[in-house]
Amino acid sequence: DQQVKQNSPSLSVQEGRISILNCDYTNSMFDYFLWYKKYPAEGPTFLISISSIKDKNEDGRFTVFLNKSAKHLSLHIVPSQPGDSAVYFCAASAEFQGAQKLVFGQGTRLTINP
Amino acid sequence: DTAVSQTPKYLVTQMGNDKSIKCEQNLGHDTMYWYKQDSKKFLKIMFSYNNKELIINETVPNRFSPKSPDKAHLNLHINSLELGDSAVYFCASSQAHGSEAFFGQGTRLTVV
């Protein structure tokens, strides 16, 4: 039962263009969403997040959009740079027994071509 | 000064052995996690501890036993290792709900 889904296992984008990564979730209890970036042989690193009370959050080249009614979020990277090539994980968070339960999607491998 | 550190980074061992992976965080976080990334690259939560108390156990075989001696440490002990346990295990920590989790660099476990 995959509560967070990233349906595109891979995405290839030309340098300078926009990269759009998508994520869907099923559980209405999730109220905080995060994107992580992962390089090989390293742990995931936090990129950007959004609370369910917002529909957009921007940080430099990265923008996350949340559509609660569709249970869908997306990460936009513009302009895309070669260093952005990595695996991107979407994560959704719900409060659980006073703490946080963080559930991840299966990841999308982004390749930026020069 | 690593925020979340786990050791060892690589672990190769034979089937049937018992092994431990250690994790420490210096961020003062209340919640710590163990995640498993399998061959299909899914990041699946295994356990979560909040203030040294187990709060999440995601139907992990009882050969896996987490231990949290204090808030800053969450170790993972695995008994009777099987081939299917081969994966990368990540430790993470976070503060309250609505904050990002910080991950360790991972432990690649290979069971032969």
PDB file of N, CA and C in Angstrom, chain A residues 5-109:
ATOM      1  N   LYS A   5       3.338   8.280  -4.089  1.00  0.00           N
ATOM      2  CA  LYS A   5       3.774   7.698  -5.367  1.00  0.00           C
ATOM      3  C   LYS A   5       4.418   8.724  -6.269  1.00  0.00           C
ATOM      4  N   GLN A   6       5.547   8.340  -6.832  1.00  0.00           N
ATOM      5  CA  GLN A   6       6.170   9.122  -7.881  1.00  0.00           C
ATOM      6  C   GLN A   6       6.154   8.228  -9.104  1.00  0.00           C
ATOM      7  N   ASN A   7       5.306   8.546 -10.045  1.00  0.00           N
ATOM      8  CA  ASN A   7       5.053   7.613 -11.139  1.00  0.00           C
ATOM      9  C   ASN A   7       6.098   7.635 -12.240  1.00  0.00           C
ATOM     10  N   SER A   8       6.960   8.648 -12.226  1.00  0.00           N
ATOM     11  CA  SER A   8       8.017   8.687 -13.238  1.00  0.00           C
ATOM     12  C   SER A   8       9.328   8.248 -12.612  1.00  0.00           C
ATOM     13  N   PRO A   9       9.831   7.072 -12.983  1.00  0.00           N
ATOM     14  CA  PRO A   9      11.103   6.637 -12.402  1.00  0.00           C
ATOM     15  C   PRO A   9      12.286   7.476 -12.888  1.00  0.00           C
ATOM     16  N   SER A  10      12.142   8.098 -14.057  1.00  0.00           N
ATOM     17  CA  SER A  10      13.250   8.895 -14.558  1.00  0.00           C
ATOM     18  C   SER A  10      12.733  10.042 -15.411  1.00  0.00           C
ATOM     19  N   LEU A  11      13.580  11.074 -15.495  1.00  0.00           N
ATOM     20  CA  LEU A  11      13.247  12.268 -16.262  1.00  0.00           C
ATOM     21  C   LEU A  11      14.538  12.847 -16.805  1.00  0.00           C
ATOM     22  N   SER A  12      14.521  13.202 -18.080  1.00  0.00           N
ATOM     23  CA  SER A  12      15.705  13.791 -18.697  1.00  0.00           C
ATOM     24  C   SER A  12      15.342  15.172 -19.218  1.00  0.00           C
ATOM     25  N   VAL A  13      16.145  16.181 -18.845  1.00  0.00           N
ATOM     26  CA  VAL A  13      15.841  17.569 -19.192  1.00  0.00           C
ATOM     27  C   VAL A  13      17.107  18.247 -19.679  1.00  0.00           C
ATOM     28  N   GLN A  14      16.941  19.150 -20.610  1.00  0.00           N
ATOM     29  CA  GLN A  14      18.102  19.879 -21.117  1.00  0.00           C
ATOM     30  C   GLN A  14      18.483  20.996 -20.143  1.00  0.00           C
ATOM     31  N   GLU A  15      19.766  21.220 -20.025  1.00  0.00           N
ATOM     32  CA  GLU A  15      20.275  22.286 -19.170  1.00  0.00           C
ATOM     33  C   GLU A  15      19.605  23.608 -19.537  1.00  0.00           C
ATOM     34  N   GLY A  16      19.202  24.353 -18.505  1.00  0.00           N
ATOM     35  CA  GLY A  16      18.581  25.648 -18.723  1.00  0.00           C
ATOM     36  C   GLY A  16      17.060  25.599 -18.812  1.00  0.00           C
ATOM     37  N   ARG A  17      16.514  24.389 -19.076  1.00  0.00           N
ATOM     38  CA  ARG A  17      15.059  24.270 -19.174  1.00  0.00           C
ATOM     39  C   ARG A  17      14.462  23.980 -17.797  1.00  0.00           C
ATOM     40  N   ILE A  18      13.156  23.877 -17.750  1.00  0.00           N
ATOM     41  CA  ILE A  18      12.481  23.604 -16.487  1.00  0.00           C
ATOM     42  C   ILE A  18      12.359  22.090 -16.274  1.00  0.00           C
ATOM     43  N   SER A  19      12.622  21.666 -15.045  1.00  0.00           N
ATOM     44  CA  SER A  19      12.378  20.266 -14.663  1.00  0.00           C
ATOM     45  C   SER A  19      11.144  20.253 -13.773  1.00  0.00           C
ATOM     46  N   ILE A  20      10.231  19.347 -14.057  1.00  0.00           N
ATOM     47  CA  ILE A  20       9.014  19.220 -13.248  1.00  0.00           C
ATOM     48  C   ILE A  20       8.898  17.778 -12.769  1.00  0.00           C
ATOM     49  N   LEU A  21       8.951  17.617 -11.454  1.00  0.00           N
ATOM     50  CA  LEU A  21       8.826  16.290 -10.860  1.00  0.00           C
ATOM     51  C   LEU A  21       7.495  16.224 -10.117  1.00  0.00           C
ATOM     52  N   ASN A  22       6.810  15.116 -10.277  1.00  0.00           N
ATOM     53  CA  ASN A  22       5.461  14.978  -9.728  1.00  0.00           C
ATOM     54  C   ASN A  22       5.364  13.923  -8.638  1.00  0.00           C
ATOM     55  N   CYS A  23       4.357  14.107  -7.791  1.00  0.00           N
ATOM     56  CA  CYS A  23       4.169  13.214  -6.656  1.00  0.00           C
ATOM     57  C   CYS A  23       2.686  13.204  -6.295  1.00  0.00           C
ATOM     58  N   ASP A  24       2.149  12.029  -6.018  1.00  0.00           N
ATOM     59  CA  ASP A  24       0.759  11.892  -5.586  1.00  0.00           C
ATOM     60  C   ASP A  24       0.709  11.173  -4.245  1.00  0.00           C
ATOM     61  N   TYR A  25      -0.267  11.527  -3.433  1.00  0.00           N
ATOM     62  CA  TYR A  25      -0.416  10.857  -2.152  1.00  0.00           C
ATOM     63  C   TYR A  25      -1.880  10.477  -1.947  1.00  0.00           C
ATOM     64  N   THR A  26      -2.102   9.537  -1.052  1.00  0.00           N
ATOM     65  CA  THR A  26      -3.463   9.027  -0.875  1.00  0.00           C
ATOM     66  C   THR A  26      -4.054   9.360   0.491  1.00  0.00           C
ATOM     67  N   ASN A  27      -3.211   9.564   1.491  1.00  0.00           N
ATOM     68  CA  ASN A  27      -3.693   9.714   2.857  1.00  0.00           C
ATOM     69  C   ASN A  27      -3.962  11.180   3.185  1.00  0.00           C
ATOM     70  N   SER A  28      -5.210  11.493   3.515  1.00  0.00           N
ATOM     71  CA  SER A  28      -5.576  12.875   3.834  1.00  0.00           C
ATOM     72  C   SER A  28      -4.977  13.369   5.139  1.00  0.00           C
ATOM     73  N   MET A  29      -4.417  12.468   5.924  1.00  0.00           N
ATOM     74  CA  MET A  29      -3.794  12.864   7.190  1.00  0.00           C
ATOM     75  C   MET A  29      -2.459  13.574   6.969  1.00  0.00           C
ATOM     76  N   PHE A  30      -1.867  13.397   5.795  1.00  0.00           N
ATOM     77  CA  PHE A  30      -0.596  14.075   5.529  1.00  0.00           C
ATOM     78  C   PHE A  30      -0.838  15.582   5.461  1.00  0.00           C
ATOM     79  N   ASP A  31      -0.018  16.334   6.179  1.00  0.00           N
ATOM     80  CA  ASP A  31      -0.219  17.786   6.171  1.00  0.00           C
ATOM     81  C   ASP A  31       1.077  18.565   5.996  1.00  0.00           C
ATOM     82  N   TYR A  32       2.119  17.870   5.694  1.00  0.00           N
ATOM     83  CA  TYR A  32       3.403  18.547   5.473  1.00  0.00           C
ATOM     84  C   TYR A  32       4.147  17.696   4.458  1.00  0.00           C
ATOM     85  N   PHE A  33       4.727  18.358   3.460  1.00  0.00           N
ATOM     86  CA  PHE A  33       5.318  17.640   2.340  1.00  0.00           C
ATOM     87  C   PHE A  33       6.720  18.156   2.086  1.00  0.00           C
ATOM     88  N   LEU A  34       7.597  17.257   1.699  1.00  0.00           N
ATOM     89  CA  LEU A  34       9.004  17.605   1.546  1.00  0.00           C
ATOM     90  C   LEU A  34       9.554  16.983   0.270  1.00  0.00           C
ATOM     91  N   TRP A  35      10.577  17.614  -0.252  1.00  0.00           N
ATOM     92  CA  TRP A  35      11.354  17.031  -1.341  1.00  0.00           C
ATOM     93  C   TRP A  35      12.791  16.875  -0.866  1.00  0.00           C
ATOM     94  N   TYR A  36      13.343  15.708  -1.216  1.00  0.00           N
ATOM     95  CA  TYR A  36      14.719  15.413  -0.897  1.00  0.00           C
ATOM     96  C   TYR A  36      15.467  15.098  -2.181  1.00  0.00           C
ATOM     97  N   LYS A  37      16.756  15.365  -2.138  1.00  0.00           N
ATOM     98  CA  LYS A  37      17.637  15.087  -3.261  1.00  0.00           C
ATOM     99  C   LYS A  37      18.665  14.075  -2.783  1.00  0.00           C
ATOM    100  N   LYS A  38      18.983  13.111  -3.637  1.00  0.00           N
ATOM    101  CA  LYS A  38      19.941  12.100  -3.208  1.00  0.00           C
ATOM    102  C   LYS A  38      20.952  11.829  -4.313  1.00  0.00           C
ATOM    103  N   TYR A  39      22.237  11.934  -3.921  1.00  0.00           N
ATOM    104  CA  TYR A  39      23.334  11.540  -4.792  1.00  0.00           C
ATOM    105  C   TYR A  39      23.740  10.117  -4.432  1.00  0.00           C
ATOM    106  N   PRO A  40      24.383   9.395  -5.374  1.00  0.00           N
ATOM    107  CA  PRO A  40      24.832   8.029  -5.074  1.00  0.00           C
ATOM    108  C   PRO A  40      25.748   7.985  -3.859  1.00  0.00           C
ATOM    109  N   ALA A  41      25.584   6.962  -3.063  1.00  0.00           N
ATOM    110  CA  ALA A  41      26.413   6.696  -1.884  1.00  0.00           C
ATOM    111  C   ALA A  41      26.321   7.796  -0.818  1.00  0.00           C
ATOM    112  N   GLU A  42      25.267   8.577  -0.866  1.00  0.00           N
ATOM    113  CA  GLU A  42      25.033   9.583   0.175  1.00  0.00           C
ATOM    114  C   GLU A  42      23.611   9.440   0.705  1.00  0.00           C
ATOM    115  N   GLY A  43      23.368  10.036   1.862  1.00  0.00           N
ATOM    116  CA  GLY A  43      22.006  10.056   2.368  1.00  0.00           C
ATOM    117  C   GLY A  43      21.192  11.142   1.678  1.00  0.00           C
ATOM    118  N   PRO A  44      19.862  11.021   1.712  1.00  0.00           N
ATOM    119  CA  PRO A  44      19.018  12.078   1.143  1.00  0.00           C
ATOM    120  C   PRO A  44      19.248  13.400   1.872  1.00  0.00           C
ATOM    121  N   THR A  45      19.221  14.495   1.135  1.00  0.00           N
ATOM    122  CA  THR A  45      19.344  15.817   1.743  1.00  0.00           C
ATOM    123  C   THR A  45      18.085  16.621   1.446  1.00  0.00           C
ATOM    124  N   PHE A  46      17.652  17.337   2.448  1.00  0.00           N
ATOM    125  CA  PHE A  46      16.432  18.127   2.357  1.00  0.00           C
ATOM    126  C   PHE A  46      16.581  19.249   1.332  1.00  0.00           C
ATOM    127  N   LEU A  47      15.528  19.447   0.550  1.00  0.00           N
ATOM    128  CA  LEU A  47      15.557  20.479  -0.485  1.00  0.00           C
ATOM    129  C   LEU A  47      14.564  21.597  -0.185  1.00  0.00           C
ATOM    130  N   ILE A  48      13.309  21.251  -0.062  1.00  0.00           N
ATOM    131  CA  ILE A  48      12.266  22.245   0.115  1.00  0.00           C
ATOM    132  C   ILE A  48      11.027  21.555   0.672  1.00  0.00           C
ATOM    133  N   SER A  49      10.192  22.316   1.364  1.00  0.00           N
ATOM    134  CA  SER A  49       8.988  21.717   1.946  1.00  0.00           C
ATOM    135  C   SER A  49       7.805  22.655   1.771  1.00  0.00           C
ATOM    136  N   ILE A  50       6.625  22.129   2.070  1.00  0.00           N
ATOM    137  CA  ILE A  50       5.412  22.941   2.015  1.00  0.00           C
ATOM    138  C   ILE A  50       4.405  22.402   3.013  1.00  0.00           C
ATOM    139  N   SER A  51       3.762  23.326   3.697  1.00  0.00           N
ATOM    140  CA  SER A  51       2.695  22.951   4.614  1.00  0.00           C
ATOM    141  C   SER A  51       1.387  22.865   3.836  1.00  0.00           C
ATOM    142  N   SER A  52       0.466  22.069   4.355  1.00  0.00           N
ATOM    143  CA  SER A  52      -0.803  21.889   3.641  1.00  0.00           C
ATOM    144  C   SER A  52      -1.675  23.145   3.633  1.00  0.00           C
ATOM    145  N   ILE A  53      -1.299  24.155   4.427  1.00  0.00           N
ATOM    146  CA  ILE A  53      -2.088  25.389   4.421  1.00  0.00           C
ATOM    147  C   ILE A  53      -1.658  26.312   3.288  1.00  0.00           C
ATOM    148  N   LYS A  54      -0.594  25.912   2.592  1.00  0.00           N
ATOM    149  CA  LYS A  54      -0.121  26.718   1.464  1.00  0.00           C
ATOM    150  C   LYS A  54      -0.307  25.943   0.162  1.00  0.00           C
ATOM    151  N   ASP A  55      -0.229  26.671  -0.950  1.00  0.00           N
ATOM    152  CA  ASP A  55      -0.255  25.966  -2.220  1.00  0.00           C
ATOM    153  C   ASP A  55       1.026  26.158  -3.024  1.00  0.00           C
ATOM    154  N   LYS A  56       1.923  26.978  -2.503  1.00  0.00           N
ATOM    155  CA  LYS A  56       3.185  27.217  -3.207  1.00  0.00           C
ATOM    156  C   LYS A  56       4.251  27.636  -2.214  1.00  0.00           C
ATOM    157  N   ASN A  57       5.455  27.139  -2.451  1.00  0.00           N
ATOM    158  CA  ASN A  57       6.597  27.608  -1.675  1.00  0.00           C
ATOM    159  C   ASN A  57       7.797  27.668  -2.606  1.00  0.00           C
ATOM    160  N   GLU A  58       8.516  28.776  -2.522  1.00  0.00           N
ATOM    161  CA  GLU A  58       9.605  29.013  -3.468  1.00  0.00           C
ATOM    162  C   GLU A  58      10.909  29.235  -2.711  1.00  0.00           C
ATOM    163  N   ASP A  59      11.988  28.674  -3.241  1.00  0.00           N
ATOM    164  CA  ASP A  59      13.304  28.883  -2.653  1.00  0.00           C
ATOM    165  C   ASP A  59      14.321  28.880  -3.785  1.00  0.00           C
ATOM    166  N   GLY A  60      14.668  30.073  -4.240  1.00  0.00           N
ATOM    167  CA  GLY A  60      15.621  30.176  -5.338  1.00  0.00           C
ATOM    168  C   GLY A  60      15.076  29.539  -6.605  1.00  0.00           C
ATOM    169  N   ARG A  61      15.812  28.594  -7.131  1.00  0.00           N
ATOM    170  CA  ARG A  61      15.407  27.934  -8.376  1.00  0.00           C
ATOM    171  C   ARG A  61      14.327  26.870  -8.156  1.00  0.00           C
ATOM    172  N   PHE A  62      14.026  26.583  -6.915  1.00  0.00           N
ATOM    173  CA  PHE A  62      13.108  25.483  -6.581  1.00  0.00           C
ATOM    174  C   PHE A  62      11.761  26.019  -6.091  1.00  0.00           C
ATOM    175  N   THR A  63      10.696  25.477  -6.671  1.00  0.00           N
ATOM    176  CA  THR A  63       9.347  25.823  -6.247  1.00  0.00           C
ATOM    177  C   THR A  63       8.548  24.547  -6.087  1.00  0.00           C
ATOM    178  N   VAL A  64       7.847  24.452  -4.980  1.00  0.00           N
ATOM    179  CA  VAL A  64       6.959  23.300  -4.786  1.00  0.00           C
ATOM    180  C   VAL A  64       5.525  23.796  -4.817  1.00  0.00           C
ATOM    181  N   PHE A  65       4.686  23.072  -5.542  1.00  0.00           N
ATOM    182  CA  PHE A  65       3.267  23.380  -5.659  1.00  0.00           C
ATOM    183  C   PHE A  65       2.473  22.251  -5.025  1.00  0.00           C
ATOM    184  N   LEU A  66       1.424  22.629  -4.296  1.00  0.00           N
ATOM    185  CA  LEU A  66       0.574  21.620  -3.660  1.00  0.00           C
ATOM    186  C   LEU A  66      -0.870  21.816  -4.093  1.00  0.00           C
ATOM    187  N   ASN A  67      -1.489  20.766  -4.573  1.00  0.00           N
ATOM    188  CA  ASN A  67      -2.903  20.769  -4.920  1.00  0.00           C
ATOM    189  C   ASN A  67      -3.592  19.761  -4.002  1.00  0.00           C
ATOM    190  N   LYS A  68      -4.151  20.267  -2.901  1.00  0.00           N
ATOM    191  CA  LYS A  68      -4.716  19.372  -1.883  1.00  0.00           C
ATOM    192  C   LYS A  68      -5.898  18.585  -2.397  1.00  0.00           C
ATOM    193  N   SER A  69      -6.734  19.223  -3.194  1.00  0.00           N
ATOM    194  CA  SER A  69      -7.940  18.527  -3.659  1.00  0.00           C
ATOM    195  C   SER A  69      -7.573  17.349  -4.552  1.00  0.00           C
ATOM    196  N   ALA A  70      -6.476  17.503  -5.302  1.00  0.00           N
ATOM    197  CA  ALA A  70      -6.027  16.416  -6.173  1.00  0.00           C
ATOM    198  C   ALA A  70      -5.035  15.504  -5.472  1.00  0.00           C
ATOM    199  N   LYS A  71      -4.630  15.864  -4.263  1.00  0.00           N
ATOM    200  CA  LYS A  71      -3.599  15.129  -3.518  1.00  0.00           C
ATOM    201  C   LYS A  71      -2.351  14.969  -4.392  1.00  0.00           C
ATOM    202  N   HIS A  72      -1.891  16.092  -4.866  1.00  0.00           N
ATOM    203  CA  HIS A  72      -0.786  16.092  -5.819  1.00  0.00           C
ATOM    204  C   HIS A  72       0.171  17.233  -5.488  1.00  0.00           C
ATOM    205  N   LEU A  73       1.460  16.947  -5.563  1.00  0.00           N
ATOM    206  CA  LEU A  73       2.428  18.029  -5.460  1.00  0.00           C
ATOM    207  C   LEU A  73       3.486  17.873  -6.541  1.00  0.00           C
ATOM    208  N   SER A  74       4.116  18.993  -6.840  1.00  0.00           N
ATOM    209  CA  SER A  74       5.142  18.970  -7.863  1.00  0.00           C
ATOM    210  C   SER A  74       6.300  19.860  -7.446  1.00  0.00           C
ATOM    211  N   LEU A  75       7.458  19.522  -7.959  1.00  0.00           N
ATOM    212  CA  LEU A  75       8.675  20.305  -7.737  1.00  0.00           C
ATOM    213  C   LEU A  75       9.123  20.842  -9.081  1.00  0.00           C
ATOM    214  N   HIS A  76       9.294  22.157  -9.158  1.00  0.00           N
ATOM    215  CA  HIS A  76       9.781  22.797 -10.364  1.00  0.00           C
ATOM    216  C   HIS A  76      11.192  23.300 -10.105  1.00  0.00           C
ATOM    217  N   ILE A  77      12.084  23.000 -11.024  1.00  0.00           N
ATOM    218  CA  ILE A  77      13.460  23.486 -10.941  1.00  0.00           C
ATOM    219  C   ILE A  77      13.714  24.283 -12.211  1.00  0.00           C
ATOM    220  N   VAL A  78      14.011  25.578 -12.014  1.00  0.00           N
ATOM    221  CA  VAL A  78      14.265  26.394 -13.204  1.00  0.00           C
ATOM    222  C   VAL A  78      15.258  27.505 -12.890  1.00  0.00           C
ATOM    223  N   PRO A  79      16.327  27.698 -13.683  1.00  0.00           N
ATOM    224  CA  PRO A  79      16.692  26.803 -14.767  1.00  0.00           C
ATOM    225  C   PRO A  79      17.400  25.558 -14.241  1.00  0.00           C
ATOM    226  N   SER A  80      17.281  24.458 -14.929  1.00  0.00           N
ATOM    227  CA  SER A  80      17.941  23.220 -14.515  1.00  0.00           C
ATOM    228  C   SER A  80      19.436  23.310 -14.807  1.00  0.00           C
ATOM    229  N   GLN A  81      20.227  22.768 -13.874  1.00  0.00           N
ATOM    230  CA  GLN A  81      21.680  22.794 -14.004  1.00  0.00           C
ATOM    231  C   GLN A  81      22.219  21.361 -13.909  1.00  0.00           C
ATOM    232  N   PRO A  82      23.379  21.102 -14.491  1.00  0.00           N
ATOM    233  CA  PRO A  82      23.938  19.737 -14.448  1.00  0.00           C
ATOM    234  C   PRO A  82      24.053  19.183 -13.027  1.00  0.00           C
ATOM    235  N   GLY A  83      24.354  20.054 -12.063  1.00  0.00           N
ATOM    236  CA  GLY A  83      24.467  19.608 -10.664  1.00  0.00           C
ATOM    237  C   GLY A  83      23.146  19.166 -10.072  1.00  0.00           C
ATOM    238  N   ASP A  84      22.057  19.423 -10.767  1.00  0.00           N
ATOM    239  CA  ASP A  84      20.745  18.977 -10.276  1.00  0.00           C
ATOM    240  C   ASP A  84      20.501  17.500 -10.577  1.00  0.00           C
ATOM    241  N   SER A  85      21.359  16.899 -11.369  1.00  0.00           N
ATOM    242  CA  SER A  85      21.204  15.475 -11.697  1.00  0.00           C
ATOM    243  C   SER A  85      21.352  14.651 -10.418  1.00  0.00           C
ATOM    244  N   ALA A  86      20.296  13.959 -10.069  1.00  0.00           N
ATOM    245  CA  ALA A  86      20.242  13.202  -8.810  1.00  0.00           C
ATOM    246  C   ALA A  86      18.912  12.453  -8.783  1.00  0.00           C
ATOM    247  N   VAL A  87      18.691  11.710  -7.713  1.00  0.00           N
ATOM    248  CA  VAL A  87      17.371  11.105  -7.490  1.00  0.00           C
ATOM    249  C   VAL A  87      16.600  12.005  -6.529  1.00  0.00           C
ATOM    250  N   TYR A  88      15.377  12.311  -6.872  1.00  0.00           N
ATOM    251  CA  TYR A  88      14.539  13.176  -6.050  1.00  0.00           C
ATOM    252  C   TYR A  88      13.419  12.358  -5.412  1.00  0.00           C
ATOM    253  N   PHE A  89      13.325  12.495  -4.109  1.00  0.00           N
ATOM    254  CA  PHE A  89      12.275  11.796  -3.365  1.00  0.00           C
ATOM    255  C   PHE A  89      11.272  12.805  -2.829  1.00  0.00           C
ATOM    256  N   CYS A  90      10.025  12.480  -3.026  1.00  0.00           N
ATOM    257  CA  CYS A  90       8.935  13.210  -2.414  1.00  0.00           C
ATOM    258  C   CYS A  90       8.621  12.523  -1.085  1.00  0.00           C
ATOM    259  N   ALA A  91       8.278  13.288  -0.053  1.00  0.00           N
ATOM    260  CA  ALA A  91       7.925  12.698   1.230  1.00  0.00           C
ATOM    261  C   ALA A  91       6.710  13.414   1.804  1.00  0.00           C
ATOM    262  N   ALA A  92       5.898  12.664   2.524  1.00  0.00           N
ATOM    263  CA  ALA A  92       4.709  13.243   3.153  1.00  0.00           C
ATOM    264  C   ALA A  92       4.739  12.923   4.634  1.00  0.00           C
ATOM    265  N   SER A  93       4.299  13.885   5.415  1.00  0.00           N
ATOM    266  CA  SER A  93       4.400  13.755   6.869  1.00  0.00           C
ATOM    267  C   SER A  93       3.035  13.883   7.528  1.00  0.00           C
ATOM    268  N   ALA A  94       2.816  13.049   8.541  1.00  0.00           N
ATOM    269  CA  ALA A  94       1.622  13.146   9.368  1.00  0.00           C
ATOM    270  C   ALA A  94       2.053  13.057  10.824  1.00  0.00           C
ATOM    271  N   GLU A  95       1.306  13.727  11.676  1.00  0.00           N
ATOM    272  CA  GLU A  95       1.600  13.603  13.107  1.00  0.00           C
ATOM    273  C   GLU A  95       1.173  12.224  13.577  1.00  0.00           C
ATOM    274  N   PHE A  96       2.022  11.601  14.356  1.00  0.00           N
ATOM    275  CA  PHE A  96       1.752  10.246  14.830  1.00  0.00           C
ATOM    276  C   PHE A  96       2.260  10.132  16.253  1.00  0.00           C
ATOM    277  N   GLN A  97       1.349   9.979  17.194  1.00  0.00           N
ATOM    278  CA  GLN A  97       1.695   9.813  18.616  1.00  0.00           C
ATOM    279  C   GLN A  97       2.669  10.895  19.076  1.00  0.00           C
ATOM    280  N   GLY A  98       2.335  12.131  18.719  1.00  0.00           N
ATOM    281  CA  GLY A  98       3.130  13.264  19.179  1.00  0.00           C
ATOM    282  C   GLY A  98       4.414  13.479  18.415  1.00  0.00           C
ATOM    283  N   ALA A  99       4.683  12.636  17.457  1.00  0.00           N
ATOM    284  CA  ALA A  99       5.898  12.789  16.662  1.00  0.00           C
ATOM    285  C   ALA A  99       5.513  12.833  15.189  1.00  0.00           C
ATOM    286  N   GLN A 100       6.480  12.567  14.346  1.00  0.00           N
ATOM    287  CA  GLN A 100       6.262  12.715  12.911  1.00  0.00           C
ATOM    288  C   GLN A 100       6.466  11.379  12.217  1.00  0.00           C
ATOM    289  N   LYS A 101       5.520  11.012  11.365  1.00  0.00           N
ATOM    290  CA  LYS A 101       5.714   9.853  10.506  1.00  0.00           C
ATOM    291  C   LYS A 101       5.957  10.365   9.093  1.00  0.00           C
ATOM    292  N   LEU A 102       7.102   9.990   8.541  1.00  0.00           N
ATOM    293  CA  LEU A 102       7.530  10.508   7.244  1.00  0.00           C
ATOM    294  C   LEU A 102       7.542   9.349   6.253  1.00  0.00           C
ATOM    295  N   VAL A 103       6.730   9.471   5.202  1.00  0.00           N
ATOM    296  CA  VAL A 103       6.601   8.400   4.204  1.00  0.00           C
ATOM    297  C   VAL A 103       7.133   8.911   2.871  1.00  0.00           C
ATOM    298  N   PHE A 104       7.960   8.098   2.219  1.00  0.00           N
ATOM    299  CA  PHE A 104       8.612   8.513   0.989  1.00  0.00           C
ATOM    300  C   PHE A 104       8.004   7.849  -0.240  1.00  0.00           C
ATOM    301  N   GLY A 105       8.087   8.566  -1.361  1.00  0.00           N
ATOM    302  CA  GLY A 105       7.813   7.974  -2.653  1.00  0.00           C
ATOM    303  C   GLY A 105       9.020   7.172  -3.106  1.00  0.00           C
ATOM    304  N   GLN A 106       8.906   6.589  -4.290  1.00  0.00           N
ATOM    305  CA  GLN A 106       9.962   5.689  -4.758  1.00  0.00           C
ATOM    306  C   GLN A 106      11.074   6.396  -5.497  1.00  0.00           C
ATOM    307  N   GLY A 107      10.951   7.708  -5.675  1.00  0.00           N
ATOM    308  CA  GLY A 107      12.041   8.458  -6.264  1.00  0.00           C
ATOM    309  C   GLY A 107      11.925   8.619  -7.769  1.00  0.00           C
ATOM    310  N   THR A 108      12.465   9.731  -8.273  1.00  0.00           N
ATOM    311  CA  THR A 108      12.579   9.999  -9.712  1.00  0.00           C
ATOM    312  C   THR A 108      14.020  10.388  -9.989  1.00  0.00           C
ATOM    313  N   ARG A 109      14.628   9.678 -10.917  1.00  0.00           N
ATOM    314  CA  ARG A 109      16.013  10.016 -11.291  1.00  0.00           C
ATOM    315  C   ARG A 109      15.980  11.111 -12.345  1.00  0.00           C
TER     316      ARG A 109
END
